[in-house]
Protein backbone atom coordinates (compact mmCIF):
# COMPACT_ATOMS: atom_id res chain seq x y z
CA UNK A 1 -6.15 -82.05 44.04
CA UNK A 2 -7.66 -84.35 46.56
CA UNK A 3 -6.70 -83.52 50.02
CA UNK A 4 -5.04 -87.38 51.00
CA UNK A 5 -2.95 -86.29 48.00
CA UNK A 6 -2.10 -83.10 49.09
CA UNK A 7 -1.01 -84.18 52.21
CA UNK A 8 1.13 -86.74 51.00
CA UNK A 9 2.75 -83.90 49.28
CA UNK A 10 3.14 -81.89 51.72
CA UNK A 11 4.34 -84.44 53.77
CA UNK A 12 7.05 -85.47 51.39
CA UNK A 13 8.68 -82.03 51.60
CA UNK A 14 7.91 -82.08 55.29
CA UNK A 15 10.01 -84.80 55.57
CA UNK A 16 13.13 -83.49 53.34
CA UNK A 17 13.35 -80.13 55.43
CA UNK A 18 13.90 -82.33 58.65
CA UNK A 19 16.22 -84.11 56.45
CA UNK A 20 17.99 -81.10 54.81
CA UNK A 21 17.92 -78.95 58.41
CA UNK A 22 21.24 -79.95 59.61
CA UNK A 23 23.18 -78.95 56.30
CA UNK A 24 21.54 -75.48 56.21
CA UNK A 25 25.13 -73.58 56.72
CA UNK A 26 26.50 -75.89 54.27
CA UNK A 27 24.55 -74.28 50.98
CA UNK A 28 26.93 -71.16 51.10
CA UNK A 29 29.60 -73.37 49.94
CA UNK A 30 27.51 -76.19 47.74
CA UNK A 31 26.13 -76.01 44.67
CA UNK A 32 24.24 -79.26 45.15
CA UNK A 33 22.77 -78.20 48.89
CA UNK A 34 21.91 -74.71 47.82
CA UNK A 35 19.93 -76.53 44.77
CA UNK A 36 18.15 -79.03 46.91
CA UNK A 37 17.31 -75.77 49.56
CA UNK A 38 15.57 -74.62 46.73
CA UNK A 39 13.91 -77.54 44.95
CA UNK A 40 11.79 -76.95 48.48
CA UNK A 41 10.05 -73.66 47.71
CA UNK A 42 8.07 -76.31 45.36
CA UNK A 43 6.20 -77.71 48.63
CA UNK A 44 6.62 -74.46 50.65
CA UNK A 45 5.20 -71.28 50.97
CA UNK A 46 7.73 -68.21 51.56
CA UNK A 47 8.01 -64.53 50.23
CA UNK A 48 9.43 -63.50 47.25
CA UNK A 49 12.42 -61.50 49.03
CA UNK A 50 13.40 -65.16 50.48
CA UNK A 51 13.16 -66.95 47.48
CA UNK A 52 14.96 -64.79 45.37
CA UNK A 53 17.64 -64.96 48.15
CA UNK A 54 17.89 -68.37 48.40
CA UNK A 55 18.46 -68.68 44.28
CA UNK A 56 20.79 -66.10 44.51
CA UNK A 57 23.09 -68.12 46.62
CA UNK A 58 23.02 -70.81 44.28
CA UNK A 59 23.51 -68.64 41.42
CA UNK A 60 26.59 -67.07 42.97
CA UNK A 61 27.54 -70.80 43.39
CA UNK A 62 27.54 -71.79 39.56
CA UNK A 63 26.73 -68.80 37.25
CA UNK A 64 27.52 -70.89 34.36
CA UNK A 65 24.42 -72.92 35.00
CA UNK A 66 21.17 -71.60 33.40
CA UNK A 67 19.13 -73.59 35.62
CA UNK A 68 18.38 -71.97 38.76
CA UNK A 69 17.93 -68.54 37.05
CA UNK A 70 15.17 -70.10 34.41
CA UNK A 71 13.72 -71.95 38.18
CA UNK A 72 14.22 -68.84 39.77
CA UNK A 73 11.81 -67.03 37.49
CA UNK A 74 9.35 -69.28 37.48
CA UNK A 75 9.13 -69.75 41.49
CA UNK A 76 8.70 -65.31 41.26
CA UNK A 77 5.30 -65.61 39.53
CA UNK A 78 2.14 -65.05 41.28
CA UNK A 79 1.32 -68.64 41.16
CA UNK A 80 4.11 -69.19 43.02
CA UNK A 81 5.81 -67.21 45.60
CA UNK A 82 6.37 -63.47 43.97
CA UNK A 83 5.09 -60.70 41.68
CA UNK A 84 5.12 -59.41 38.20
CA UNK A 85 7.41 -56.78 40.17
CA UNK A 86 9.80 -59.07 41.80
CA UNK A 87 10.43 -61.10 38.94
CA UNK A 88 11.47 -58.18 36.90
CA UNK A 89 13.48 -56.55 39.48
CA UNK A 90 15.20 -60.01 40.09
CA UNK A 91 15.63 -60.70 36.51
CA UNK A 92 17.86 -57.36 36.18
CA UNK A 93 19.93 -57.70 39.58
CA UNK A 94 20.56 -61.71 37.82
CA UNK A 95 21.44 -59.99 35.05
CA UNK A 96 24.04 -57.06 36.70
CA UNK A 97 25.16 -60.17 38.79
CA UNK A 98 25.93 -62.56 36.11
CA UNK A 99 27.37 -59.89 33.61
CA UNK A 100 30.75 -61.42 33.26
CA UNK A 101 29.58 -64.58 32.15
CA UNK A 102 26.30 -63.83 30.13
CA UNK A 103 26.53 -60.16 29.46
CA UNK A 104 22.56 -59.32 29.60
CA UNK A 105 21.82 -63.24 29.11
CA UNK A 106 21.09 -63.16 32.74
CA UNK A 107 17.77 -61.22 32.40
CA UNK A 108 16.83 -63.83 29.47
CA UNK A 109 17.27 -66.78 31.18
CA UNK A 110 15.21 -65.62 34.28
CA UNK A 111 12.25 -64.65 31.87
CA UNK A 112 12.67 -67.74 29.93
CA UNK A 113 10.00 -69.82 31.38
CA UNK A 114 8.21 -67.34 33.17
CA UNK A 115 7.01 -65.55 30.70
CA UNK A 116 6.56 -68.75 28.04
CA UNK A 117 3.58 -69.72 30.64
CA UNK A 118 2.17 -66.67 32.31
CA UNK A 119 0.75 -64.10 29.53
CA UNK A 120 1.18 -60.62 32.32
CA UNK A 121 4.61 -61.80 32.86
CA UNK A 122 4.78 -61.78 28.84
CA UNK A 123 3.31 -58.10 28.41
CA UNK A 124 5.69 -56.43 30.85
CA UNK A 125 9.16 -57.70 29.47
CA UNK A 126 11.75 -55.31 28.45
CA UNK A 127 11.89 -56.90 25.08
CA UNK A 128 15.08 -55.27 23.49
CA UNK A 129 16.77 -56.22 26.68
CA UNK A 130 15.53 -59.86 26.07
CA UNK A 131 16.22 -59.81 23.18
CA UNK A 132 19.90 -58.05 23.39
CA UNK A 133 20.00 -61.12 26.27
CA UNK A 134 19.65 -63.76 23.52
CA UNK A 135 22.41 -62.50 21.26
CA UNK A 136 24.79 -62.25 24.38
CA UNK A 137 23.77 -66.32 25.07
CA UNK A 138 24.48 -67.04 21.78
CA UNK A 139 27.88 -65.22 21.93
CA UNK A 140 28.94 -66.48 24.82
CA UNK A 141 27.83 -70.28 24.39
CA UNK A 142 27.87 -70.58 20.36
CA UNK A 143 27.76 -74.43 20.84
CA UNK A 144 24.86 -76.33 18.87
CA UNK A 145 22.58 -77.50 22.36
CA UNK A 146 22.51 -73.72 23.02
CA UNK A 147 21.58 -72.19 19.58
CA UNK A 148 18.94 -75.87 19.26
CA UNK A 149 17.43 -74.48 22.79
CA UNK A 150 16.92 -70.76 21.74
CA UNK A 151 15.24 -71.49 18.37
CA UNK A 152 13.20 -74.33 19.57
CA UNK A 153 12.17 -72.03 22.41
CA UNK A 154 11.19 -68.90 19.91
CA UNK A 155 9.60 -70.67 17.52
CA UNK A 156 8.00 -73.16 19.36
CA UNK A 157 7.85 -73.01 22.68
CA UNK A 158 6.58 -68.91 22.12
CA UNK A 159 5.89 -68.64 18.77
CA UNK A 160 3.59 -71.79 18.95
CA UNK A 161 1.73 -70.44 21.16
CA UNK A 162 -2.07 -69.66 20.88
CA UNK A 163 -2.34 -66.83 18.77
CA UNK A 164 -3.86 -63.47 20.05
CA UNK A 165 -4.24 -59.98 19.34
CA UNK A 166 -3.42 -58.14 22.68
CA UNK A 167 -0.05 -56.81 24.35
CA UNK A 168 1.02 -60.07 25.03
CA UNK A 169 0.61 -61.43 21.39
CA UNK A 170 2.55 -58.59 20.08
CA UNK A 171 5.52 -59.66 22.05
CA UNK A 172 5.00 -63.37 21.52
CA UNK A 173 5.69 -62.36 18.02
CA UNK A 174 8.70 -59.76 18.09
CA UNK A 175 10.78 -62.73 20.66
CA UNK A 176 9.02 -65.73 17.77
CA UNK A 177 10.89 -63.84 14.77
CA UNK A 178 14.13 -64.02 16.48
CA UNK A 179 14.06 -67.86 15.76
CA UNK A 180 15.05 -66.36 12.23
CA UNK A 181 18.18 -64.77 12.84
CA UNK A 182 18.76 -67.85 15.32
CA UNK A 183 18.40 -70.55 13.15
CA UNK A 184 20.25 -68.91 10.04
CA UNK A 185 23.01 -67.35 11.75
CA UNK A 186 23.95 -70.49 14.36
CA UNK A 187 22.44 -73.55 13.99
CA UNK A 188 24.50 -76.04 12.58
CA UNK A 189 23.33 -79.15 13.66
CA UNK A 190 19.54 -80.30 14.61
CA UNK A 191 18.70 -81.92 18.00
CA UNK A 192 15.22 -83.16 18.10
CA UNK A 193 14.91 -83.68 21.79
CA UNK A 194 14.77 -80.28 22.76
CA UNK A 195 12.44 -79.41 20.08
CA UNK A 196 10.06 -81.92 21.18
CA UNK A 197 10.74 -80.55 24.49
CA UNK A 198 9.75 -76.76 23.23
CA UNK A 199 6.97 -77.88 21.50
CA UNK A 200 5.67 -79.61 25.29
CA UNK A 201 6.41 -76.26 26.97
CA UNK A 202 9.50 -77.71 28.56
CA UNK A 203 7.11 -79.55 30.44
CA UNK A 204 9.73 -81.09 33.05
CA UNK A 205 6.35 -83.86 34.63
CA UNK A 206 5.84 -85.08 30.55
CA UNK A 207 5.30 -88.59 30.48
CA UNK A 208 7.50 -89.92 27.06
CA UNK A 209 6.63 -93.43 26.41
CA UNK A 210 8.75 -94.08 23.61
CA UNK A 211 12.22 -91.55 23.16
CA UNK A 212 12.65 -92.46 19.70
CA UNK A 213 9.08 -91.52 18.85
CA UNK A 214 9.29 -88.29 21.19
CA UNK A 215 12.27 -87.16 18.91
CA UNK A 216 10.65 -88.11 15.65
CA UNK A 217 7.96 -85.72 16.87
CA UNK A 218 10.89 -82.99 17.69
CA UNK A 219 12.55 -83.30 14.39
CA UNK A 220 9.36 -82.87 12.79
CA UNK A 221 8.55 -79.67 14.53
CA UNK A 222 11.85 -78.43 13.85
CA UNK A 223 12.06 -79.25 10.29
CA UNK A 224 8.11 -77.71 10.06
CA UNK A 225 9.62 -74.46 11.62
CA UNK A 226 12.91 -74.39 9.87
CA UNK A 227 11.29 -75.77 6.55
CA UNK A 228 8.93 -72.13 6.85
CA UNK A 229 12.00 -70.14 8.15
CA UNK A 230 13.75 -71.03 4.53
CA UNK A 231 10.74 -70.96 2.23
CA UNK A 232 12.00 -68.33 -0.22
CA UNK A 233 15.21 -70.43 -1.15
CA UNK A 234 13.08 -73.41 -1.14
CA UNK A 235 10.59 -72.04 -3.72
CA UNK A 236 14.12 -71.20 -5.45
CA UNK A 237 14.55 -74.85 -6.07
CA UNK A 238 17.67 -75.30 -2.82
CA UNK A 239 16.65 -77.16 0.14
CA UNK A 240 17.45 -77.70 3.49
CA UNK A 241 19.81 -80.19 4.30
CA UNK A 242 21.46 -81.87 8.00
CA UNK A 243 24.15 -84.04 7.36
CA UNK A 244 26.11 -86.34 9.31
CA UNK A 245 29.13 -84.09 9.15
CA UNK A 246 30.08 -81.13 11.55
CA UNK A 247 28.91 -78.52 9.18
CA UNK A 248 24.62 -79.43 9.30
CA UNK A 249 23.08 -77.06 7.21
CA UNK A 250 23.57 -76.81 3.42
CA UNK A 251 21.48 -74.99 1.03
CA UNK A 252 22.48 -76.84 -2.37
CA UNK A 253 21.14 -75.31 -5.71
């Protein structure tokens, strides 16, 4: 990065924490302070001990919110402010935490992204717990944006992934199959935004020029995906259909 950029940057967040100072005592009772507090670990530095703190607050806040734990993990990574160690250790007290409302969802949603772009992070998950995670999500929010994220996120987002033969492959793969079980057991209607999304790496800086290409490209994917997902019914002459009507998928002979 050139350095007149980088200090514009830095000067930007320099600027918010002056801004933000005087409502510091306020983010123990606001969701929306305690989220802008930390949308500034993105400009500063800090340890991971503070940072997981300072999510934890807001997580307290609004447990029903996915958000801040998927941020959370991301902001524990060595790129950022923690370690492989922290962000497992925080993933698990999320998860004891947040019980009541996503049973072990809570250690899911704080790998989510952080393993999806960091390939260590990937190779020391507690995959049956991730995995258990996903199934307690899926419970607990059965809607059709929820089941649309998780597949798009297995199958895509991780199973698209470049293929490789090490530790972190093999687990790329066991969390890519679950799109399977996903996709056949609760999908019942397609949204192609968050597929296109999946297939970007929830890339939250993406440029879209045109949405209505952007979800061509998702529904695409997800129709490649689900297409492969239903091949041995397909070859039996059925097909896979999305209607217009509540119930989306249909397998007619």
């Amino acid at each position: 990065m050139p350095a007149r950029n980088h200090a514009a940057f830095a000067a930007h967040f320099e600027r918010a924490e002056q801004i933000l100072a005087p409502f510091d005592k306020d983010t123990a009772a606001s969701p929306l302070l305690a989220a802008t507090h930390c949308a500034l670990l993105g400009g500063t530095g800090g340890d991971a001990r503070a940072v997981a703190d300072r999510y934890a607050q807001l997580i307290d806040l609004n447990p029903d919110n996915p958000r801040p734990m998927r941020a959370m993990g991301n902001h524990l990574l060595p790129r950022w402010h923690g370690s492989y160690d922290q962000l497992e250790l925080e993933a698990r007290r999320t998860a004891a935490r947040t019980e009541e409302t996503w049973g072990a969802g809570g250690y899911t949603w704080v790998q989510f992204d952080a393993i999806s772009c960091d390939a260590r992070a990937c190779v020391n998950l507690d995959v049956p717990f991730f995995i258990e995670g996903l199934r307690d999500i899926l419970a607990r929010r059965p809607d059709p944006h929820t089941a649309n994220l998780l597949a798009a996120y297995c199958a895509s987002a991780i199973g698209q992934a470049t293929p490789s033969e090490d530790a972190a492959g093999a687990v790329r793969a066991e969390i890519a199959d679950c799109a399977r079980w996903i996709v056949r057991d609760h999908m019942t209607e397609l949204h192609p935004m968050l597929w296109a999304h999946a297939a970007r790496g929830f890339d939250n800086n993406l440029r879209v020029r045109s949405a209505r290409r952007f979800a061509a490209s998702g529904r695409d994917e997800a129709m490649r995906i689900i297409t492969g997902l239903f091949q041995r019914e397909i070859e039996a002459g059925k097909r896979v259909i999305f209607t217009e009507g509540r119930r989306q998928i249909a397998m007619p002979g």
